[in-house]
Coordinates of C-alpha atoms in Angstrom, one line a residue:
M1 CA 33.9 -28.0 -11.6
P2 CA 31.1 -26.4 -13.6
E3 CA 30.7 -22.7 -12.9
P4 CA 28.0 -22.2 -10.4
R5 CA 24.8 -20.4 -11.3
P6 CA 24.7 -16.7 -10.3
T7 CA 23.6 -16.2 -6.8
P8 CA 20.3 -14.3 -6.2
L9 CA 20.4 -10.5 -5.9
Q10 CA 19.2 -8.8 -2.8
I11 CA 15.6 -7.8 -2.8
T12 CA 15.2 -4.0 -3.1
T13 CA 12.7 -2.3 -0.8
R14 CA 10.7 0.3 -2.8
T15 CA 9.3 3.1 -0.7
A16 CA 9.0 6.8 -1.1
A17 CA 10.6 7.2 2.3
A18 CA 13.5 5.0 1.3
A19 CA 14.1 7.2 -1.7
L20 CA 14.3 10.3 0.5
L21 CA 16.6 8.4 2.9
T22 CA 19.0 7.8 0.0
L23 CA 19.3 11.4 -0.8
L24 CA 19.9 12.4 2.8
W25 CA 22.4 9.6 3.4
L26 CA 24.5 10.9 0.5
L27 CA 25.0 14.1 2.5
L28 CA 26.3 12.2 5.6
P29 CA 29.8 11.0 6.2
P30 CA 30.4 7.3 5.8
A31 CA 29.8 5.1 8.8
T32 CA 32.4 2.9 10.3
T33 CA 32.4 -0.8 10.1
A34 CA 31.0 -3.0 12.9
H35 CA 32.0 -6.4 14.0
A36 CA 28.5 -7.7 14.6
D37 CA 27.5 -10.2 11.9
D38 CA 24.0 -9.0 10.9
P39 CA 22.3 -11.0 8.1
V40 CA 24.8 -10.8 5.3
A41 CA 24.8 -10.4 1.5
L42 CA 25.9 -13.8 0.1
S43 CA 28.9 -14.0 -2.2
R44 CA 28.1 -13.0 -5.8
T45 CA 30.9 -15.3 -7.2
G46 CA 29.8 -18.6 -5.7
Q47 CA 27.8 -20.4 -3.0
I48 CA 30.3 -19.9 -0.1
T49 CA 30.5 -16.8 2.1
D50 CA 33.2 -17.3 4.8
K51 CA 33.5 -14.2 7.0
V52 CA 35.9 -15.9 9.5
A53 CA 38.2 -18.0 7.3
A54 CA 36.7 -21.1 8.8
L55 CA 37.3 -23.2 5.6
G56 CA 41.0 -22.5 5.3
D57 CA 42.7 -24.5 2.6
R58 CA 39.6 -26.8 2.2
E59 CA 37.4 -24.2 0.5
D60 CA 37.9 -25.8 -2.9
A61 CA 36.7 -29.1 -1.5
V62 CA 33.6 -27.5 -0.2
A63 CA 33.0 -25.7 -3.5
T64 CA 33.3 -29.1 -5.3
A65 CA 30.7 -30.8 -3.1
L66 CA 28.3 -27.9 -3.6
G67 CA 28.8 -27.8 -7.3
E68 CA 28.2 -31.6 -7.6
L69 CA 25.0 -31.3 -5.6
D70 CA 23.8 -28.5 -8.0
D71 CA 24.8 -30.5 -11.1
E72 CA 23.3 -33.8 -9.9
R73 CA 20.1 -32.7 -8.1
G74 CA 19.4 -29.1 -9.1
I75 CA 19.7 -27.9 -5.5
Q76 CA 21.9 -25.0 -4.6
L77 CA 23.3 -25.3 -1.1
F78 CA 24.6 -21.9 0.1
V79 CA 26.9 -21.9 3.2
T80 CA 27.9 -18.9 5.3
Y81 CA 30.3 -18.8 8.2
V82 CA 30.2 -15.8 10.6
R83 CA 31.5 -15.2 14.1
D84 CA 28.1 -14.7 15.8
F85 CA 24.4 -14.1 14.9
S86 CA 24.3 -10.5 16.4
G87 CA 22.1 -11.6 19.3
R88 CA 19.4 -13.2 17.1
S89 CA 18.4 -16.8 17.3
A90 CA 20.2 -19.0 14.8
Q91 CA 17.0 -19.7 12.8
N92 CA 16.0 -16.0 12.8
W93 CA 19.4 -15.0 11.5
A94 CA 19.4 -17.8 8.8
D95 CA 15.9 -17.0 7.6
A96 CA 16.7 -13.3 7.5
T97 CA 19.8 -13.9 5.4
A98 CA 17.9 -16.2 3.1
D99 CA 15.2 -13.6 2.7
K100 CA 17.7 -10.8 2.2
N101 CA 19.3 -12.7 -0.7
G102 CA 16.0 -14.0 -2.3
L103 CA 16.7 -17.7 -1.9
G104 CA 14.0 -19.8 -3.5
L105 CA 12.4 -23.2 -3.8
N106 CA 15.5 -25.2 -4.7
D107 CA 17.9 -23.3 -2.5
V108 CA 19.1 -24.3 1.0
L109 CA 21.1 -22.1 3.4
L110 CA 23.5 -23.5 6.0
A111 CA 24.5 -20.7 8.5
V112 CA 27.2 -21.4 11.1
A113 CA 28.3 -19.0 13.9
T114 CA 31.7 -20.3 14.9
H115 CA 32.2 -18.3 18.0
D116 CA 28.7 -18.7 19.4
R117 CA 28.7 -22.4 18.2
Q118 CA 25.3 -22.2 16.7
Y119 CA 23.9 -23.1 13.3
A120 CA 20.6 -23.2 11.4
L121 CA 19.4 -24.7 8.2
S122 CA 16.8 -22.7 6.2
V123 CA 14.7 -24.5 3.6
D124 CA 11.8 -23.3 1.5
Q125 CA 8.5 -24.7 2.7
D126 CA 7.8 -26.2 -0.7
S127 CA 11.2 -27.8 -1.1
R128 CA 11.4 -31.5 -2.1
L129 CA 13.1 -32.1 1.2
T130 CA 10.8 -33.4 3.9
D131 CA 11.1 -32.7 7.6
A132 CA 12.3 -36.2 8.3
Q133 CA 15.0 -35.9 5.6
I134 CA 16.2 -32.6 7.0
E135 CA 16.5 -34.2 10.4
D136 CA 18.6 -37.0 8.9
I137 CA 20.9 -34.6 7.1
T138 CA 21.5 -32.5 10.3
Q139 CA 21.9 -35.5 12.6
A140 CA 24.1 -37.6 10.5
G141 CA 25.8 -35.2 8.0
V142 CA 26.3 -31.9 9.8
E143 CA 26.4 -32.3 13.5
P144 CA 29.2 -34.9 13.8
A145 CA 31.5 -32.5 12.0
L146 CA 30.6 -29.5 14.1
R147 CA 31.2 -31.5 17.3
K148 CA 34.9 -31.7 16.2
N149 CA 35.1 -28.2 14.9
D150 CA 35.3 -29.5 11.3
W151 CA 33.7 -26.5 9.7
P152 CA 34.4 -27.5 6.1
G153 CA 33.2 -31.0 6.9
A154 CA 29.8 -29.7 8.0
A155 CA 29.2 -28.1 4.6
I156 CA 30.4 -31.2 2.7
G157 CA 28.3 -33.4 5.0
A158 CA 25.2 -31.3 4.3
A159 CA 25.8 -31.5 0.5
H160 CA 26.4 -35.2 0.6
G161 CA 23.4 -35.7 2.9
I162 CA 21.0 -33.8 0.6
D163 CA 22.2 -35.8 -2.4
A164 CA 21.7 -39.0 -0.4
V165 CA 18.2 -38.4 0.8
V166 CA 17.0 -37.2 -2.6
A167 CA 18.4 -40.4 -4.1
G168 CA 16.7 -42.5 -1.4
R169 CA 20.0 -43.5 0.3
P170 CA 21.0 -43.2 3.9
V171 CA 23.0 -40.1 4.8
P172 CA 26.7 -41.1 4.7
T173 CA 28.9 -40.5 7.8
P174 CA 31.4 -37.7 7.1
A175 CA 35.1 -38.2 7.4
I176 CA 36.1 -35.9 10.3
T177 CA 39.1 -33.6 10.2
P178 CA 39.2 -31.7 13.5
G179 CA 39.9 -27.9 13.2
E180 CA 40.3 -24.7 15.2
A181 CA 37.7 -24.2 17.9
D182 CA 37.1 -20.5 17.2
P183 CA 38.4 -19.4 13.8
G184 CA 38.6 -15.7 13.3
A185 CA 38.7 -14.9 17.0
G186 CA 40.9 -11.9 17.8
D187 CA 41.8 -11.1 14.2
G188 CA 40.3 -7.6 14.7
T189 CA 39.4 -7.3 11.1
G190 CA 35.8 -6.3 11.7
T191 CA 34.5 -8.4 8.9
G192 CA 30.9 -7.9 9.6
D193 CA 28.5 -6.0 7.3
L194 CA 28.7 -2.2 7.2
V195 CA 26.1 -0.7 9.5
L196 CA 24.4 2.2 7.8
P197 CA 22.8 5.1 9.8
L198 CA 19.0 4.9 10.2
I199 CA 17.2 8.1 9.3
A200 CA 13.5 8.7 10.0
V201 CA 12.0 10.5 7.0
G202 CA 8.4 11.6 7.0
A203 CA 6.2 13.7 4.8
A204 CA 2.6 14.6 5.4
G205 CA 0.4 12.8 2.9
A206 CA 3.2 10.7 1.4
V207 CA 2.3 7.1 0.7
A208 CA 4.9 4.5 1.1
V209 CA 5.2 2.1 -1.8
Y210 CA 7.1 -1.0 -1.3
S211 CA 7.7 -4.7 -2.0
Y212 CA 9.0 -7.3 0.3
T213 CA 10.1 -11.0 0.4
R214 CA 9.4 -13.5 3.1
R215 CA 9.3 -17.2 3.0
K216 CA 7.8 -19.7 5.5
R217 CA 10.6 -22.2 6.1
R218 CA 10.9 -25.6 7.7
M219 CA 13.4 -25.2 10.4
S220 CA 16.2 -27.3 11.8
E221 CA 18.1 -25.4 14.5
R222 CA 20.8 -26.7 16.8
T223 CA 23.5 -25.3 19.2
T224 CA 26.9 -26.8 18.6
P225 CA 28.7 -28.0 21.7
G226 CA 31.7 -26.1 23.0
R227 CA 34.1 -26.2 25.8
G228 CA 32.7 -24.9 29.1
R229 CA 29.1 -25.6 28.3
G230 CA 28.6 -28.4 30.8
A231 CA 27.4 -32.0 30.6
G232 CA 24.7 -31.2 28.0
A233 CA 27.3 -30.2 25.5
A234 CA 27.6 -33.7 24.0
G235 CA 23.9 -33.8 23.0
W236 CA 21.7 -31.7 20.8
G237 CA 18.7 -29.5 21.6
K238 CA 15.3 -29.7 20.1
S239 CA 13.9 -27.4 17.5
Q240 CA 12.4 -24.3 19.1
V241 CA 8.7 -23.7 18.7
A242 CA 7.3 -20.1 18.9
P243 CA 4.9 -19.5 21.8
L244 CA 1.3 -18.9 20.8
P245 CA 1.2 -15.3 21.9
E246 CA 4.3 -14.6 19.8
L247 CA 2.8 -16.4 16.8
D248 CA -0.4 -14.4 17.2
T249 CA 1.5 -11.1 17.3
Q250 CA 3.4 -12.1 14.2
A251 CA 0.2 -13.0 12.4
R252 CA -1.4 -9.7 13.2
H253 CA 1.6 -7.8 12.1
L254 CA 1.8 -9.6 8.8
L255 CA -1.9 -9.1 8.1
V256 CA -1.5 -5.3 8.4
E257 CA 1.8 -5.3 6.5
T258 CA 0.5 -7.5 3.7
D259 CA -2.7 -5.5 3.5
D260 CA -0.7 -2.3 3.1
A261 CA 1.5 -3.9 0.5
V262 CA -1.5 -5.0 -1.5
R263 CA -3.1 -1.5 -1.3
T264 CA 0.0 0.4 -2.2
S265 CA 0.8 -2.1 -5.0
T266 CA -2.7 -1.4 -6.3
E267 CA -2.0 2.3 -6.4
E268 CA 1.4 1.8 -8.1
L269 CA -0.2 -0.5 -10.7
G270 CA -2.9 2.1 -11.5
F271 CA -0.3 4.7 -12.4
A272 CA 1.8 2.2 -14.4
T273 CA -1.2 1.0 -16.3
A274 CA -2.0 4.5 -17.3
Q275 CA 1.5 5.1 -18.5
F276 CA 2.4 1.8 -20.1
G277 CA -0.9 0.1 -20.9
E278 CA -2.6 -3.1 -19.4
E279 CA -0.6 -5.6 -21.5
A280 CA 2.8 -4.3 -20.2
V281 CA 1.8 -4.6 -16.5
K282 CA -0.2 -7.9 -16.9
P283 CA 2.3 -10.1 -15.0
F284 CA 2.2 -7.8 -12.0
S285 CA -1.6 -7.4 -12.3
E286 CA -1.9 -11.2 -12.0
A287 CA 0.5 -11.3 -9.1
L288 CA -1.5 -8.7 -7.3
A289 CA -4.7 -10.6 -7.9
Y290 CA -3.1 -13.8 -6.5
A291 CA -1.8 -11.8 -3.4
Q292 CA -5.3 -10.5 -2.8
T293 CA -6.7 -14.0 -2.8
E294 CA -4.2 -15.2 -0.3
L295 CA -4.8 -12.1 1.9
T296 CA -8.5 -12.6 1.8
A297 CA -8.1 -16.2 2.9
A298 CA -5.8 -15.1 5.7
F299 CA -8.3 -12.5 6.9
K300 CA -11.0 -15.2 6.9
L301 CA -8.9 -17.3 9.3
R302 CA -8.3 -14.3 11.5
Q303 CA -12.0 -13.8 11.7
Q304 CA -12.5 -17.4 12.8
L305 CA -9.9 -17.0 15.5
D306 CA -11.6 -13.8 16.7
D307 CA -15.1 -15.1 16.8
A308 CA -17.0 -16.3 20.0
F309 CA -16.0 -19.9 19.6
P310 CA -12.4 -20.4 20.9
E311 CA -10.2 -23.0 19.3
D312 CA -7.9 -25.4 21.2
D313 CA -4.2 -24.6 21.1
P314 CA -3.2 -27.0 18.4
T315 CA -6.0 -25.7 16.1
K316 CA -5.1 -22.1 16.9
R317 CA -1.4 -22.8 16.1
R318 CA -2.3 -24.4 12.8
M319 CA -4.6 -21.5 11.9
L320 CA -1.9 -18.9 12.8
D321 CA 0.7 -20.8 10.9
E322 CA -1.6 -20.7 7.8
I323 CA -2.2 -17.0 8.2
I324 CA 1.5 -16.4 8.3
S325 CA 2.0 -18.7 5.4
R326 CA -0.6 -17.1 3.2
C327 CA 0.7 -13.6 4.0
T328 CA 4.2 -14.7 3.3
E329 CA 3.1 -16.3 0.0
A330 CA 1.2 -13.1 -1.0
G331 CA 4.4 -11.1 -0.4
R332 CA 6.5 -13.7 -2.3
R333 CA 4.2 -13.5 -5.3
L334 CA 4.3 -9.8 -5.4
D335 CA 8.0 -9.7 -5.0
Q336 CA 8.5 -12.3 -7.8
E337 CA 7.4 -9.7 -10.3
S338 CA 8.8 -6.7 -8.5
G339 CA 12.1 -6.7 -10.4
D340 CA 10.5 -6.3 -13.8
F341 CA 7.9 -3.9 -12.4
D342 CA 10.6 -1.7 -10.8
R343 CA 12.4 -1.5 -14.1
L344 CA 9.1 -0.7 -15.8
R345 CA 8.3 2.0 -13.3
S346 CA 11.8 3.4 -13.0
L347 CA 10.9 7.0 -12.5
E348 CA 14.5 8.1 -12.5
Q349 CA 14.9 6.7 -16.0
A350 CA 11.5 8.0 -17.3
A351 CA 11.0 11.0 -15.1
P352 CA 9.9 13.5 -17.8
E353 CA 7.2 11.2 -19.2
A354 CA 6.0 10.0 -15.8
L355 CA 5.9 13.6 -14.6
A356 CA 3.8 14.7 -17.6
N357 CA 1.3 11.8 -16.8
A358 CA 1.1 12.8 -13.2
E359 CA 0.5 16.5 -14.0
R360 CA -2.2 15.5 -16.4
A361 CA -3.8 13.3 -13.8
A362 CA -3.7 16.1 -11.2
Q363 CA -5.4 18.5 -13.6
E364 CA -8.2 16.1 -14.4
L365 CA -8.7 15.2 -10.8
A366 CA -8.9 18.9 -9.9
A367 CA -11.9 19.2 -12.3
H368 CA -13.4 16.1 -10.8
T369 CA -13.0 17.5 -7.3
D370 CA -15.0 20.6 -8.3
R371 CA -17.8 18.5 -9.7
A372 CA -17.7 16.4 -6.5
Q373 CA -18.3 19.6 -4.5
E374 CA -21.3 20.4 -6.7
T375 CA -22.6 16.9 -6.2
L376 CA -22.2 17.0 -2.5
T377 CA -24.0 20.3 -2.3
A378 CA -26.9 18.9 -4.3
L379 CA -27.0 15.8 -2.1
G380 CA -27.2 18.1 1.0
R381 CA -30.3 19.7 -0.3
Q382 CA -31.9 16.3 -1.2
Y383 CA -31.0 14.1 1.7
A384 CA -30.6 14.2 5.5
P385 CA -27.2 15.1 6.9
S386 CA -26.8 11.5 8.3
A387 CA -26.8 10.2 4.7
L388 CA -23.6 12.1 3.9
V389 CA -21.6 11.3 7.1
S390 CA -19.4 8.7 5.3
V391 CA -18.1 11.4 2.9
A392 CA -18.0 14.4 5.3
G393 CA -14.9 16.4 4.6
H394 CA -13.9 14.3 1.6
V395 CA -13.8 17.2 -0.9
E396 CA -11.6 19.3 1.5
Q397 CA -9.3 16.3 2.0
A398 CA -9.1 15.7 -1.7
R399 CA -8.1 19.3 -2.2
D400 CA -5.5 19.1 0.5
R401 CA -4.0 16.0 -1.2
L402 CA -4.0 17.8 -4.5
A403 CA -2.3 20.9 -3.1
F404 CA 0.4 18.7 -1.5
A405 CA 0.8 16.8 -4.9
T406 CA 1.0 20.1 -6.8
T407 CA 3.8 21.3 -4.6
H408 CA 5.8 18.1 -5.2
L409 CA 5.0 18.1 -8.9
G410 CA 6.4 21.6 -9.1
Q411 CA 9.6 20.5 -7.3
A412 CA 9.8 17.5 -9.6
R413 CA 9.4 19.7 -12.7
Q414 CA 12.3 22.0 -11.5
S415 CA 14.5 18.9 -10.9
V416 CA 13.7 17.5 -14.4
D417 CA 14.5 20.9 -16.0
T418 CA 17.9 20.9 -14.2
G419 CA 18.6 17.3 -15.2
D420 CA 18.3 15.9 -11.6
N421 CA 16.0 13.0 -12.4
G422 CA 16.9 11.2 -9.1
R423 CA 15.5 14.0 -7.0
A424 CA 12.6 14.4 -9.4
A425 CA 11.7 10.7 -8.9
V426 CA 11.5 11.3 -5.1
H427 CA 9.0 14.2 -5.4
L428 CA 7.1 12.4 -8.1
R429 CA 6.5 9.2 -6.1
V430 CA 5.2 11.3 -3.2
A431 CA 2.9 13.3 -5.6
E432 CA 1.5 10.1 -7.1
G433 CA 0.5 8.7 -3.8
A434 CA -1.3 12.0 -2.8
I435 CA -3.1 12.0 -6.2
D436 CA -4.3 8.5 -5.7
Q437 CA -5.7 9.3 -2.3
A438 CA -7.4 12.4 -3.6
D439 CA -9.0 10.3 -6.2
T440 CA -10.3 7.9 -3.5
F441 CA -12.0 10.7 -1.7
V442 CA -13.6 12.1 -4.9
A443 CA -14.7 8.7 -6.1
A444 CA -16.4 8.1 -2.8
V445 CA -18.6 11.1 -3.2
E446 CA -19.7 10.0 -6.7
R447 CA -20.3 6.5 -5.5
L448 CA -22.5 7.6 -2.6
A449 CA -24.6 9.7 -4.9
G450 CA -25.4 6.6 -7.0
E451 CA -26.1 4.5 -4.0
L452 CA -28.5 7.1 -2.5
A453 CA -30.4 7.3 -5.7
E454 CA -30.6 3.6 -6.0
A455 CA -31.8 3.2 -2.4
K456 CA -34.5 5.9 -2.9
D457 CA -35.8 4.0 -5.9
K458 CA -35.9 0.7 -4.1
L459 CA -37.5 1.8 -0.9
P460 CA -41.1 2.0 -2.1
A461 CA -41.1 -1.6 -3.3
A462 CA -39.4 -2.6 0.0
L463 CA -42.1 -1.0 2.0
T464 CA -44.8 -2.6 -0.1
E465 CA -43.2 -6.0 0.4
S466 CA -43.0 -5.4 4.2
E467 CA -46.6 -4.5 4.4
A468 CA -47.5 -7.7 2.5
D469 CA -45.4 -9.7 4.9
L470 CA -47.1 -8.0 7.8
A471 CA -50.5 -9.1 6.5
D472 CA -49.2 -12.7 6.1
A473 CA -47.8 -12.6 9.6
R474 CA -51.0 -11.4 11.2
G475 CA -52.8 -14.1 9.4
L476 CA -50.4 -16.7 10.7
L477 CA -50.8 -15.3 14.2
E478 CA -54.6 -15.6 14.0
G479 CA -54.3 -19.2 12.7
T480 CA -52.0 -20.4 15.5
A481 CA -53.5 -23.0 17.7
Q482 CA -54.2 -22.2 21.3
G483 CA -51.5 -23.0 23.8
V484 CA -48.7 -22.4 21.2
S485 CA -46.5 -19.5 22.1
T486 CA -46.6 -16.6 19.7
A487 CA -44.4 -14.2 21.7
D488 CA -41.6 -14.3 19.2
L489 CA -43.9 -13.7 16.2
Q490 CA -45.7 -10.9 17.9
G491 CA -42.3 -9.2 18.7
R492 CA -41.3 -9.5 15.1
I493 CA -44.6 -8.1 13.9
A494 CA -44.4 -5.1 16.3
R495 CA -40.8 -4.4 15.2
A496 CA -41.7 -4.4 11.5
E497 CA -44.8 -2.2 12.1
S498 CA -42.7 0.3 14.0
V499 CA -40.0 0.4 11.3
V500 CA -42.4 0.7 8.4
G501 CA -44.3 3.5 10.3
D502 CA -41.2 5.4 11.1
V503 CA -39.8 5.2 7.5
Q504 CA -43.1 6.4 6.0
K505 CA -43.1 9.4 8.4
E506 CA -39.5 10.3 7.4
R507 CA -40.3 10.2 3.7
A508 CA -43.3 12.4 4.2
A509 CA -41.4 14.9 6.5
G510 CA -38.7 15.9 3.9
P511 CA -35.0 15.1 3.4
Y512 CA -34.1 11.7 4.8
D513 CA -31.5 8.9 4.6
P514 CA -32.7 6.4 2.0
I515 CA -29.9 3.9 2.6
D516 CA -30.5 3.8 6.3
A517 CA -34.2 3.6 5.8
L518 CA -33.8 0.7 3.3
R519 CA -31.5 -1.1 5.7
R520 CA -33.9 -0.8 8.6
V521 CA -36.8 -2.0 6.5
E522 CA -34.8 -4.9 5.1
E523 CA -33.6 -6.0 8.6
A524 CA -37.1 -5.9 10.1
D525 CA -38.6 -7.6 7.1
A526 CA -35.9 -10.3 7.1
A527 CA -36.7 -11.1 10.7
L528 CA -40.4 -11.3 9.8
D529 CA -39.6 -13.4 6.7
E530 CA -37.7 -15.9 8.8
A531 CA -40.8 -16.5 10.9
L532 CA -42.9 -16.9 7.7
A533 CA -40.4 -19.1 5.9
A534 CA -41.9 -22.4 7.1
A535 CA -45.3 -21.4 5.9
R536 CA -44.2 -20.5 2.4
E537 CA -43.5 -22.7 -0.5
R538 CA -39.8 -22.9 -1.5
E539 CA -40.3 -21.3 -4.9
A540 CA -42.1 -18.3 -3.4
G541 CA -39.5 -18.1 -0.7
T542 CA -36.6 -18.0 -3.2
T543 CA -38.3 -15.2 -5.2
R544 CA -38.7 -13.3 -2.0
A545 CA -35.1 -14.0 -1.0
R546 CA -33.8 -12.6 -4.2
S547 CA -35.8 -9.4 -3.6
L548 CA -34.5 -9.1 -0.1
L549 CA -30.9 -9.8 -1.3
G550 CA -31.0 -6.9 -3.7
Q551 CA -32.0 -4.5 -0.9
A552 CA -29.4 -5.9 1.5
L553 CA -26.6 -5.7 -1.0
L554 CA -27.0 -2.0 -1.6
A555 CA -26.7 -1.2 2.1
A556 CA -23.8 -3.6 2.5
R557 CA -22.0 -2.2 -0.5
S558 CA -22.3 1.3 0.8
S559 CA -21.0 0.4 4.3
T560 CA -18.1 -1.7 3.1
G561 CA -17.1 0.8 0.4
A562 CA -16.9 3.6 3.0
A563 CA -14.9 1.4 5.3
A564 CA -12.5 0.4 2.6
D565 CA -11.9 4.0 1.7
F566 CA -11.1 4.8 5.3
V567 CA -8.5 2.1 5.5
T568 CA -7.0 3.2 2.2
T569 CA -6.6 6.8 3.3
H570 CA -5.8 6.3 7.0
R571 CA -3.7 3.1 6.9
G572 CA -1.4 3.8 9.9
A573 CA -4.4 4.2 12.2
V574 CA -6.1 0.9 11.3
G575 CA -5.1 -2.3 13.0
S576 CA -5.5 -6.0 12.1
E577 CA -8.9 -6.4 13.8
A578 CA -10.7 -3.7 11.8
R579 CA -9.0 -4.9 8.5
T580 CA -10.1 -8.5 9.3
R581 CA -13.7 -7.5 9.7
L582 CA -13.6 -5.5 6.5
A583 CA -12.0 -8.2 4.5
E584 CA -14.6 -10.7 5.8
A585 CA -17.4 -8.3 5.0
Q586 CA -16.0 -7.9 1.4
R587 CA -15.7 -11.7 1.0
H588 CA -19.3 -12.3 2.2
L589 CA -20.5 -9.5 0.0
A590 CA -18.8 -11.0 -3.0
N591 CA -20.5 -14.4 -2.2
A592 CA -23.8 -12.7 -1.8
Q593 CA -23.5 -11.0 -5.2
G594 CA -22.8 -14.3 -6.8
A595 CA -25.6 -16.1 -4.9
E596 CA -28.0 -15.9 -7.7
Q597 CA -26.6 -19.1 -9.1
S598 CA -27.6 -21.1 -6.0
D599 CA -31.0 -20.9 -4.3
H600 CA -29.5 -22.7 -1.3
L601 CA -26.7 -20.1 -1.0
L602 CA -29.1 -17.3 -1.6
A603 CA -31.3 -18.4 1.3
E604 CA -28.3 -18.7 3.6
V605 CA -27.1 -15.3 2.7
V606 CA -30.5 -13.6 3.4
R607 CA -31.4 -15.6 6.5
G608 CA -27.9 -15.5 8.0
R609 CA -27.8 -11.7 7.5
V610 CA -24.1 -11.9 6.7
A611 CA -22.6 -11.5 10.2
S612 CA -19.3 -9.9 9.1
L613 CA -21.2 -7.3 7.1
D614 CA -22.9 -6.2 10.2
Q615 CA -19.6 -6.2 12.1
A616 CA -18.0 -4.1 9.5
E617 CA -20.9 -1.7 9.7
D618 CA -20.6 -1.5 13.5
W619 CA -16.8 -0.9 13.2
W620 CA -17.3 1.8 10.5
T621 CA -20.0 3.5 12.6
D622 CA -17.8 3.6 15.6
T623 CA -14.9 4.9 13.6

């Protein structure tokens, strides 16, 4: 039999907390073994993992069937036999084991719990095997053997069944060799995985950096019949379908988890780019861009589910499934590059060089923070306090992060000097996260200064345009025939007159908030412009729309930028709803910025007022 391809390695979770956990765990006594069969690490020497000696003297026959399937069809069937699934559902256990071992597109996992008499088949969603084919394999190739306790026959039947359906043939009926009903029972060997102690490790200001692997899988789950199970033991149950509330909770959890993964990966990429150059990190950069696209689409679906128009249950299920699928795909794509990226960023290997880069970044950022304080002081003299609310306390928080980073950089330097690069890496990762957050706070101050100046420059032209629109609207009002209601138009005129008057008084009185003033003028003028749209020629309307769009974009950029900064620096406090609104706001903002290529889209952006941008503003204001 040809030697099987190496089995996949376990995916490594990369977090600063995990690194600290490793150091603390080394100080603890070893844990004792446990009998519960948690998701296992598959064998590294083949495709068979038999924890209960279920295969006996037929293991070679199973290995031959698996090898032939691999050689003929390029599909690796992994089989694992355990006593029980640790209280999990069969499908959950199988999928967790597949994820733990990084099984991919052309890999299938058959998991069998001999004592609990359960099994599950886990298949990648993009596998060439269809749902109907999987059903045929399980019904004709696997279940007949399990009914008779033919544990090796189930694996052989699965391999022959997969080969048959790929070739377009019926699944062959397996030759049954009845076996022991509960192999491994009472042997007392405790063959389950080692249960390691869980340690909660926290550090103020630390940023967890991690990668993860999940795969949406088509599922075929059955319970094998056993003695004492009653009349229903001769039949087979239906595949379980998750209730909608459970699916909704899973989708919300994945949105937050994936959003954090993308954000922390972005931070990690920034440091790696500075250290190794853009070309060296290009694969991960592309993976990150792909993951962001999938996440944006998932947030769009969540927004549709949360809007005022409820979907029926089938539609809601389909949308939730797609959210989970897209989040899963985003994680899979990030994880696909994580191995190379981890090696590139191996701080333990390159601790001295990485430490020097981080120390240099901290020094430069300290100077930027001082300049940001000067900028903020100048802005306070020039604008109203309300204009600076979004960056209130940013300089102080940046300095706190830098102080925290400096402490850990000092500890990392001591560790490097004593040759303890492992401990240095722990402190260095924590310091890098704090530096990145400090940079976010400082950049927000600099960005706001530019936005305020731009708004101040745009406001006079916006007021002039509003006054011209008011004149047009008054003329339209005078020309309206008797008997035609003008209440709506009169209300819009009154609103625009009030806003224009208030803004002009604020400008004359002294320091004011130009972004807020521009937003109010633009909103009032957009409502007025909507009433005038039918009376204007399309070309003139498009020119006007472009002018309004520029004003709207500035206010929108400012609000969404502030909201994004808040999520980045306060991740644990922000749930899926706020992240959904922000993601939708950013997507609509990107569409609006590209709307210059389409007059139709331009008009829709301006007239529609980009609902999610308003929602994001409301959320940010409340926060």
